[in-house]
Coordinates of C-alpha atoms in Angstrom, one line a residue:
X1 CA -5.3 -4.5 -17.6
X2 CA -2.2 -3.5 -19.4
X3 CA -0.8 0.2 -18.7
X4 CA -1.7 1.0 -22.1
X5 CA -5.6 0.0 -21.8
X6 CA -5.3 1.6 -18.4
X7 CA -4.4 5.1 -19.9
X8 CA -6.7 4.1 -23.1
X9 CA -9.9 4.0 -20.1
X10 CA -8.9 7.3 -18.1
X11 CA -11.5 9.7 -17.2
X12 CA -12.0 12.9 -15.5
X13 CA -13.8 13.2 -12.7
X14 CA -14.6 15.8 -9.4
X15 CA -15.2 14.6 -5.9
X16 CA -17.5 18.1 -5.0
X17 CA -18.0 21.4 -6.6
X18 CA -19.0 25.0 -4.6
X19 CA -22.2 25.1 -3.9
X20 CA -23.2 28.4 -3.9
X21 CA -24.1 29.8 -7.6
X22 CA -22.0 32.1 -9.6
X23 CA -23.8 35.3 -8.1
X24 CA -24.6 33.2 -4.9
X25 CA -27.9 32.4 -5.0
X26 CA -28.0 29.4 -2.6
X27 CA -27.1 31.9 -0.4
X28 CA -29.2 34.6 -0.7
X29 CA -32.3 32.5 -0.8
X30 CA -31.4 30.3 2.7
X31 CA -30.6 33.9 4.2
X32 CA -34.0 35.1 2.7
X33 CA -36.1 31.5 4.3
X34 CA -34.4 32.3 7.8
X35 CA -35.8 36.0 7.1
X36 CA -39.4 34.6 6.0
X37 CA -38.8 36.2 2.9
X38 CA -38.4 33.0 1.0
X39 CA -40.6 29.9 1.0
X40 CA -39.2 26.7 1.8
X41 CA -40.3 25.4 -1.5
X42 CA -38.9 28.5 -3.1
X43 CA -35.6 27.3 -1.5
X44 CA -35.8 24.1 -2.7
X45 CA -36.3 25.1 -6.5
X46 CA -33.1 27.4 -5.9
X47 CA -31.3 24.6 -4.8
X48 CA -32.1 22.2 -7.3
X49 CA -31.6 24.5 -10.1
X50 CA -28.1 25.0 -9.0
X51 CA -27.1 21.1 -9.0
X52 CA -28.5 20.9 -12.4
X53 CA -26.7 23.7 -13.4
X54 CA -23.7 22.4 -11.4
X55 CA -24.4 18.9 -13.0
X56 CA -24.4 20.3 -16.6
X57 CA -21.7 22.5 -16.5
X58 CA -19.5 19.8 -15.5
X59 CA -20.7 17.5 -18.1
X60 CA -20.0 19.7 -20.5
X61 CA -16.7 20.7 -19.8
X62 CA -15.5 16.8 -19.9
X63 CA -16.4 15.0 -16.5
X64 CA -17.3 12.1 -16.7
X65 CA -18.6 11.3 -13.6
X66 CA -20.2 14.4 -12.0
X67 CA -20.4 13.7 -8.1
X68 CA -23.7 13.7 -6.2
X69 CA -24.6 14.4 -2.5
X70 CA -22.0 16.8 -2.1
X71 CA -24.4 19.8 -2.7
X72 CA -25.9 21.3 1.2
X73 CA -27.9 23.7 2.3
X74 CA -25.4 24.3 5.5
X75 CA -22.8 21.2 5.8
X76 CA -22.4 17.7 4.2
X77 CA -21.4 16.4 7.8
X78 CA -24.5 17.4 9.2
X79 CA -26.5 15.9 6.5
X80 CA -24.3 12.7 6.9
X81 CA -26.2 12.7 11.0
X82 CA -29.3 12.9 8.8
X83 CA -28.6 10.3 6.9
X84 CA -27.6 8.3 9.9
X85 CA -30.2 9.2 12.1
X86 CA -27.8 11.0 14.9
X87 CA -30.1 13.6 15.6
X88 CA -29.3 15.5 19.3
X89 CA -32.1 14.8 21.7
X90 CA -32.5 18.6 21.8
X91 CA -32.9 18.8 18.2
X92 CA -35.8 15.6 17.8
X93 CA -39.0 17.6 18.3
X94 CA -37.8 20.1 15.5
X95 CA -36.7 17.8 13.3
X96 CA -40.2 15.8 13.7
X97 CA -42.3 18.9 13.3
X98 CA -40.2 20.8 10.6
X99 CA -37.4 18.3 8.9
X100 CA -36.3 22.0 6.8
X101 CA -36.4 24.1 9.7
X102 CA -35.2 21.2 12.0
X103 CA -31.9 21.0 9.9
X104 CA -31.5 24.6 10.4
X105 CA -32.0 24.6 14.3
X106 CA -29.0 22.0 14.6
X107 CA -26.5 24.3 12.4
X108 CA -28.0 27.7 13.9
X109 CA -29.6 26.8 17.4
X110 CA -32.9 28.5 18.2
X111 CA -33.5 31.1 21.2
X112 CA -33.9 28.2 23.6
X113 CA -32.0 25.8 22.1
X114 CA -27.9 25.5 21.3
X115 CA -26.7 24.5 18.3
X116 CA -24.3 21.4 17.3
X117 CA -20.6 22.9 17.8
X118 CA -18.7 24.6 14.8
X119 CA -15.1 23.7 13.9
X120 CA -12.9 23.6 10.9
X121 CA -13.1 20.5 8.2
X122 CA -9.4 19.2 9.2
X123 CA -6.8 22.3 8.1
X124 CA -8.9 23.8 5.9
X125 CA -11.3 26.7 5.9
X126 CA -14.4 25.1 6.0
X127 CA -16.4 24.2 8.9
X128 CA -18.2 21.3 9.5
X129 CA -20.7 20.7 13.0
X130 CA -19.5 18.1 15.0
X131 CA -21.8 15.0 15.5
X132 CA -22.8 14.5 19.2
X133 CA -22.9 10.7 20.4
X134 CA -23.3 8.4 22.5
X135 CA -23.4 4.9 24.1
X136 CA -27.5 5.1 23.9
X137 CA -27.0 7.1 20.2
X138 CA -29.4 4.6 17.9
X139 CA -28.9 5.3 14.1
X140 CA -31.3 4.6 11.5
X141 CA -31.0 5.1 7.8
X142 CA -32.4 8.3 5.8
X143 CA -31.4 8.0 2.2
X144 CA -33.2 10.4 0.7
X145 CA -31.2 13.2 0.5
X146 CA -28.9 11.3 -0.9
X147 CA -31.2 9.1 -3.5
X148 CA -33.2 12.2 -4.3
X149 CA -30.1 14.1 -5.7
X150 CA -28.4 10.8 -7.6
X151 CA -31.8 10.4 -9.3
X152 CA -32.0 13.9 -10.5
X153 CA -28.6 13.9 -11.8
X154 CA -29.9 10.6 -13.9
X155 CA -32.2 12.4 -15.5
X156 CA -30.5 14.6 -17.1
X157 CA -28.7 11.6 -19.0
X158 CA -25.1 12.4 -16.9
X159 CA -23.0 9.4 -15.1
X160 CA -23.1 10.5 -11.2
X161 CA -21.5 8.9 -8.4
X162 CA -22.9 9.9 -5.1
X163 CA -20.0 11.5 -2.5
X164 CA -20.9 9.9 1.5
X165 CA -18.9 10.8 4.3
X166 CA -17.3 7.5 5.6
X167 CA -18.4 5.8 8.6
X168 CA -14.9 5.5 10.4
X169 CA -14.0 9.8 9.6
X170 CA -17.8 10.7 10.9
X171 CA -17.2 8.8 14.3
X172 CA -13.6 10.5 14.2
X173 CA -14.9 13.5 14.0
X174 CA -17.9 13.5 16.1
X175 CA -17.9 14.0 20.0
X176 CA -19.2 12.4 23.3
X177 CA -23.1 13.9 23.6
X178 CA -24.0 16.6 26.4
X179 CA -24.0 14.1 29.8
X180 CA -21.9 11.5 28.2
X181 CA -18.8 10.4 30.4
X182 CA -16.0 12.6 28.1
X183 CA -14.2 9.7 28.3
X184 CA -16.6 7.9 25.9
X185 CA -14.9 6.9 22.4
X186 CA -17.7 7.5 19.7
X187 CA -15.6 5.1 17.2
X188 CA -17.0 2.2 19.7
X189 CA -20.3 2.8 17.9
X190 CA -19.0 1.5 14.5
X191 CA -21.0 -2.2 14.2
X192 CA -23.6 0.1 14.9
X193 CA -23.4 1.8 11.7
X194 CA -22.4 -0.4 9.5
X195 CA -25.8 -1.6 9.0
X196 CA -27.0 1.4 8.3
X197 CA -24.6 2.7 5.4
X198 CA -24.9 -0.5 4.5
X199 CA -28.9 0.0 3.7
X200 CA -27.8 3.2 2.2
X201 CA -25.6 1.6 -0.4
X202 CA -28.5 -0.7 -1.2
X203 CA -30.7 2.2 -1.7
X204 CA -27.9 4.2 -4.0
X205 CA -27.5 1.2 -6.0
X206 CA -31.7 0.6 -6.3
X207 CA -31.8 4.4 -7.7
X208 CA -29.3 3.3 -10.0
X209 CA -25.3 4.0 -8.5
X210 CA -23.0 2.2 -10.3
X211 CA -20.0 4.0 -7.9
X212 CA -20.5 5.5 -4.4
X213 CA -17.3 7.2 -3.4
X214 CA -16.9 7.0 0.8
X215 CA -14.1 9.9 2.2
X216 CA -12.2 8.7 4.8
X217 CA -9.7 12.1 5.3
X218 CA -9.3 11.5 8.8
X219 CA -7.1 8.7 7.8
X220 CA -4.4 10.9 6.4
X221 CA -3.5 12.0 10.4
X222 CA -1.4 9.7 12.6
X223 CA -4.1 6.5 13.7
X224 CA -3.8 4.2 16.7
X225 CA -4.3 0.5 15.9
X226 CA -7.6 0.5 17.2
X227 CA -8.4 2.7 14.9
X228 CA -6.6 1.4 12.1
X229 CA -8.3 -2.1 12.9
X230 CA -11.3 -0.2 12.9
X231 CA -10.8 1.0 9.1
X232 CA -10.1 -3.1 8.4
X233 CA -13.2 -4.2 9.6
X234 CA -15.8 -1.3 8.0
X235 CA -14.3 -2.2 4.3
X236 CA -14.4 -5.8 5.2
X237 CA -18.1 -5.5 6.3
X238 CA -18.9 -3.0 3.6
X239 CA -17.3 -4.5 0.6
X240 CA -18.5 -8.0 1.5
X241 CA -22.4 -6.9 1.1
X242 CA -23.8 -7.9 -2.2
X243 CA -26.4 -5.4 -2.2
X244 CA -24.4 -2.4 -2.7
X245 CA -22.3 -0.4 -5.5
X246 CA -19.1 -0.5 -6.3
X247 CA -17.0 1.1 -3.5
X248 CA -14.4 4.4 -3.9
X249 CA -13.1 4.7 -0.9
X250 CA -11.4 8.2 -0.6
X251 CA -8.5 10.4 1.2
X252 CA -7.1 13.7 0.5
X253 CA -5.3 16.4 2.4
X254 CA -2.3 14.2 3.1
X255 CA -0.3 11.2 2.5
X256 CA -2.6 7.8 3.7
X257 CA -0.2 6.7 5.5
X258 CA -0.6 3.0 7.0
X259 CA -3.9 3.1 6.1
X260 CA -3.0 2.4 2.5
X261 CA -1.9 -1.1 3.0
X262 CA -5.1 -2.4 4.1
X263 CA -7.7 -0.6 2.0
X264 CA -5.3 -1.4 -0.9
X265 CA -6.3 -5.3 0.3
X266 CA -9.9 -4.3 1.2
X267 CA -12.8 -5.8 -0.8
X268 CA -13.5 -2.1 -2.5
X269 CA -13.3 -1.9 -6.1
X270 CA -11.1 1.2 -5.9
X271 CA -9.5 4.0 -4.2
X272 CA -9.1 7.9 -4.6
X273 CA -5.8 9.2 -3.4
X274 CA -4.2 12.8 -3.1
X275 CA -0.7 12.9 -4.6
X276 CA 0.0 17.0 -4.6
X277 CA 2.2 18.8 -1.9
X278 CA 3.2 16.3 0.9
X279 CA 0.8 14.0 -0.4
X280 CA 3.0 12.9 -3.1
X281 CA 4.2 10.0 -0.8
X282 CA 1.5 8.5 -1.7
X283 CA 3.3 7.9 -5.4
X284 CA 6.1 5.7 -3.4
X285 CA 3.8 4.4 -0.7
X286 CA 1.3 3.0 -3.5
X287 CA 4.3 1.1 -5.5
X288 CA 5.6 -0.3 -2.2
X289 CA 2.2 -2.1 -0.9
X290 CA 2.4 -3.5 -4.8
X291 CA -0.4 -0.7 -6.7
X292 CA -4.1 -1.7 -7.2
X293 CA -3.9 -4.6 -9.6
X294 CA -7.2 -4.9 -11.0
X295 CA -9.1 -1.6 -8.7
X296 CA -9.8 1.8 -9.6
X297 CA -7.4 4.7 -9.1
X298 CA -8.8 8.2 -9.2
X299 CA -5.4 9.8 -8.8
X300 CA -5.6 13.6 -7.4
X301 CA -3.0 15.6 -9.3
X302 CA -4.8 19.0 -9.6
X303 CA -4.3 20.5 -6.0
X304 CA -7.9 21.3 -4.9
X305 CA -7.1 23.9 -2.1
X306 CA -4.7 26.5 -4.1
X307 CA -5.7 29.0 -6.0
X308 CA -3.1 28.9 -8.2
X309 CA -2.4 26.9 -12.2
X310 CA -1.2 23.2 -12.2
X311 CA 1.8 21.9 -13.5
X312 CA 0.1 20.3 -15.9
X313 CA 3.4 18.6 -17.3
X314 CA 4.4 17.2 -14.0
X315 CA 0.9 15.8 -13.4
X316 CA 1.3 14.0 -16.7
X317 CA 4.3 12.8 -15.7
X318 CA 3.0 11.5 -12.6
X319 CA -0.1 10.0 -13.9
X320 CA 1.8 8.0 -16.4
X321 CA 3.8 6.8 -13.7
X322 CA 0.6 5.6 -11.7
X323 CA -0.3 3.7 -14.7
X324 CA 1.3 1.0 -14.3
X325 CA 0.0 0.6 -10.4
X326 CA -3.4 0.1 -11.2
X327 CA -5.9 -1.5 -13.2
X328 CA -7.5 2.3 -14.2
X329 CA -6.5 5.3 -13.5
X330 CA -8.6 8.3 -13.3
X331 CA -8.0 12.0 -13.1
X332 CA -9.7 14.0 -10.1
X333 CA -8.4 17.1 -8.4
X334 CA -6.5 16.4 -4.8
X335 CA -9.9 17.2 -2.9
X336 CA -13.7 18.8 -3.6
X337 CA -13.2 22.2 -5.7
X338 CA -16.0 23.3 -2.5
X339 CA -12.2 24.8 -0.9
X340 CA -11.6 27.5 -4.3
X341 CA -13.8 30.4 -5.3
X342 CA -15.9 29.7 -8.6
X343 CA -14.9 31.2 -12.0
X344 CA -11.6 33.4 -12.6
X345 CA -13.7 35.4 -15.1
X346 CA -15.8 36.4 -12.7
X347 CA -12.8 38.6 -11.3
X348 CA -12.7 42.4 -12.1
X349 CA -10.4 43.8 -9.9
X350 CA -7.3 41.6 -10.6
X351 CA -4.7 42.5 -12.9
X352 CA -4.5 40.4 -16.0
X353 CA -0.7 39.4 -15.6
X354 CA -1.9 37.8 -11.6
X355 CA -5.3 36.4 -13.4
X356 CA -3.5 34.2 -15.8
X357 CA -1.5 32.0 -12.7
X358 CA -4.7 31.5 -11.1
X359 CA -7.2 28.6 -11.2
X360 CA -10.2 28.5 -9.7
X361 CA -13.0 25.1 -9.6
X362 CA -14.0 26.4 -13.7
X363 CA -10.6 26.4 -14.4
X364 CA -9.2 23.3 -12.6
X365 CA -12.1 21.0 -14.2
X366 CA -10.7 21.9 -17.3
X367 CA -7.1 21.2 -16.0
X368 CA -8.4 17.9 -14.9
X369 CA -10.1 17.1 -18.2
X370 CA -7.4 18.1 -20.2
X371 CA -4.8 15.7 -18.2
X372 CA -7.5 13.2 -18.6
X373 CA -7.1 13.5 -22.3
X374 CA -3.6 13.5 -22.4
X375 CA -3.1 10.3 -20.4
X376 CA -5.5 9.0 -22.3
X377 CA -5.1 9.9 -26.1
X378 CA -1.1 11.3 -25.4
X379 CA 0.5 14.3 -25.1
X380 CA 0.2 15.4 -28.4
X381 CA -3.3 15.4 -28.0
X382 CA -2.9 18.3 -25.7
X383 CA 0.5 20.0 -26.9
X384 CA -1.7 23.2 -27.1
X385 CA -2.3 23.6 -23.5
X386 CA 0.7 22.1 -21.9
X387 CA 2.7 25.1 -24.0
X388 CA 0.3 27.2 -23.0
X389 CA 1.1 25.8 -19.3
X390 CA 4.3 26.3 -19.3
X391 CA 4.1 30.0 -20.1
X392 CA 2.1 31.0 -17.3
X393 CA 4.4 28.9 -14.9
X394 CA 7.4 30.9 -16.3
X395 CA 5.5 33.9 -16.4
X396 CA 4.4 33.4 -12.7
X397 CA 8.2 32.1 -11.9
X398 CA 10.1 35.2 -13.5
X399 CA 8.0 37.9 -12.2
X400 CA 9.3 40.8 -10.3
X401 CA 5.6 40.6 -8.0
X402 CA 7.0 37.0 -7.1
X403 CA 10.6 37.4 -6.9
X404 CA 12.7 40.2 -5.5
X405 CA 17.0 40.2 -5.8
X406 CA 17.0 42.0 -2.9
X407 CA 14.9 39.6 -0.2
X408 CA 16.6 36.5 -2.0
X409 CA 20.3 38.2 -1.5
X410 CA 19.3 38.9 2.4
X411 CA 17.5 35.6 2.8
X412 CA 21.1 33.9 1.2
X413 CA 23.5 35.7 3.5
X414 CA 22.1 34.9 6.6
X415 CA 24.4 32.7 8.4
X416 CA 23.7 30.2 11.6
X417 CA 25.4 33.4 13.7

């Protein structure tokens, strides 16, 4: 594919949006089931009123591909040890009797039982509760989450790509069990999951996945070779089923690092990278391993974890430079919009000068669609906006709130004595 017909075929698309409702309902109704105010199948209802919502929205506003999977009562990592089976011994005879109130006794613990440990989702602000395994951990696949949610997107007549946790970032992040030796490495567990997101994949594509997009963050930290040979053989095993989707295997909070190289070779049909802040390496790093010829690139220009407006004329500038890397090139924001509040027009209490710098998961889909526009149809198409653009960034730049004479004249005199 030329660069031309690669900008000709760009789309907009989302890796995650927040889950909680726009007067957070999700919320309120989980708070009211642990409270026995709320039925479980009131819960639900709640739940899957907000996807479609979520779903529609998104549609509307230009996606083209609304993600799926990424919507959780608590967190996507513990519905990834659902998926897998990686239930805490502790946590079994709930699970069997209860799967709902199960689910909840691993994220909250009960009176007599502790609860999987809490930490943050890399540098960010959300937390995620750490898988426990080990060398007697036997996984087993439980798709339906993860079907259920794909096939009710379908029905409302939108394209959805379901959003998995990879298999190499869950064993990353998870720990040795209670009574494992702490010397026990859960990433030795790996050709004992393959098979199992393997039967997942087979199960997305049966309910009708063209796409399943598989984050891999952990790979944007510093990796060891056993771990990096690691990544090699799960997108070898992985990409050389037939059974299965096409494969987006993504990354975001920082630069992939080496990595890159070998998922750039992988049998995936494409990859979804983060090029804002640091992660602009990526730009340099993709040209030097010689681009995607052929694959998908869902190129992450809208920073997903600021609250503040793009650049939207630097992101076009560096989409059109990705062009010629790849055989498609997609827009996406950097990460999930799960890291941003909502709506700015929800705000009532910020002054209207600050509200127009800031962009919150509303207004960063439209960013992203718009960029998808202009790479696609050229920046004519979008003259409107990008002017607009510009006048916020200057009007952000040359503001007294954001610059003061004084601080900058102290800041420049001080000297190395």
């Amino acid at each position: 594919m030329t660069a031309k017909s690669a900008a000709a075929a760009a789309r907009a698309t989302v890796y995650g949006y927040p889950r909680q409702g726009p007067a957070r309902e999700l919320k309120k109704a989980i708070e009211g089931y642990w409270k026995g105010r709320v039925t479980a199948d009131a819960l639900r209802a709640t739940a899957a009123e907000l996807r479609r919502s979520t779903w529609r929205q998104l549609a509307e506003a230009g996606i083209h591909e609304v993600p799926t999977g990424d919507f959780s009562y608590y967190d996507h990592v513990l519905d990834t040890t659902v998926m897998v089976g990686a239930v805490p011994e502790r946590h079994r005879a709930a699970v069997d009797a209860d799967a709902l109130d199960g689910y909840f006794a691993m994220a909250r613990g009960t009176q007599d039982i502790a609860p999987l440990e809490m930490t943050k989702w890399f540098d960010t602000n959300y937390h995620y509760l750490v898988p426990e395994l080990g060398p007697d951990t036997v996984f087993a696949a439980n798709s339906a989450k993860q079907v259920g949610e794909l096939r009710e997107a379908l029905a409302l007549g939108v394209a959805a790509r379901p959003v998995l946790v990879g298999p190499v970032t869950y064993l990353l992040l998870a720990k040795p069990a209670p009574g494992v030796p702490a010397g026990f490495d859960p990433l030795t567990l790996l050709d004992r999951l393959l098979p199992v997101y393997a039967e997942v994949l087979a199960d997305l594509r049966a309910a009708g996945a063209e796409w399943v997009q598989l984050d891999e963050p952990a790979l944007v930290q510093d990796r060891t070779p056993a771990e990096l040979a690691a990544v090699a053989r799960a997108y070898r095993d992985l990409g050389a089923r037939t059974d299965r989707p096409k494969l987006l295997v993504a990354s975001y909070f920082d630069r992939l690092g080496e990595a890159l190289p070998m998922l750039a070779k992988a049998p995936v049909e494409g990859l979804a990278l983060d090029f804002t802040g640091a992660a602009a390496a990526n730009l340099d790093a993709l040209a030097a391993v010689g681009g995607l010829p052929g694959k998908r690139l869902v190129a992450g220009v809208v920073n997903g974890r600021t609250i503040w407006v793009n650049d939207l004329p630097a992101s076009l500038t560096t989409l059109g430079t990705l062009l010629g890397l790849a055989g498609r090139v997609d827009v996406a924001a950097s990460c999930s919009l799960l890291h941003v509040p909502l709506d700015t027009a929800a705000e009532r209490d910020i002054a209207p000068q600050i509200l127009r710098w800031l962009a919150f998961a509303k207004q960063k889909t439209a960013e992203i669609v718009t960029l998808a526009r202009g790479l696609a149809q050229g920046p004519d198409t979008i003259a409107a906006e990008l002017a607009a653009n510009r006048a916020d960034l200057a009007s952000r730049a040359g503001s007294p709130i954001t610059r003061d004479p004084a601080v900058r004249a102290r800041c420049a005199a001080v000297t190395p004595a």
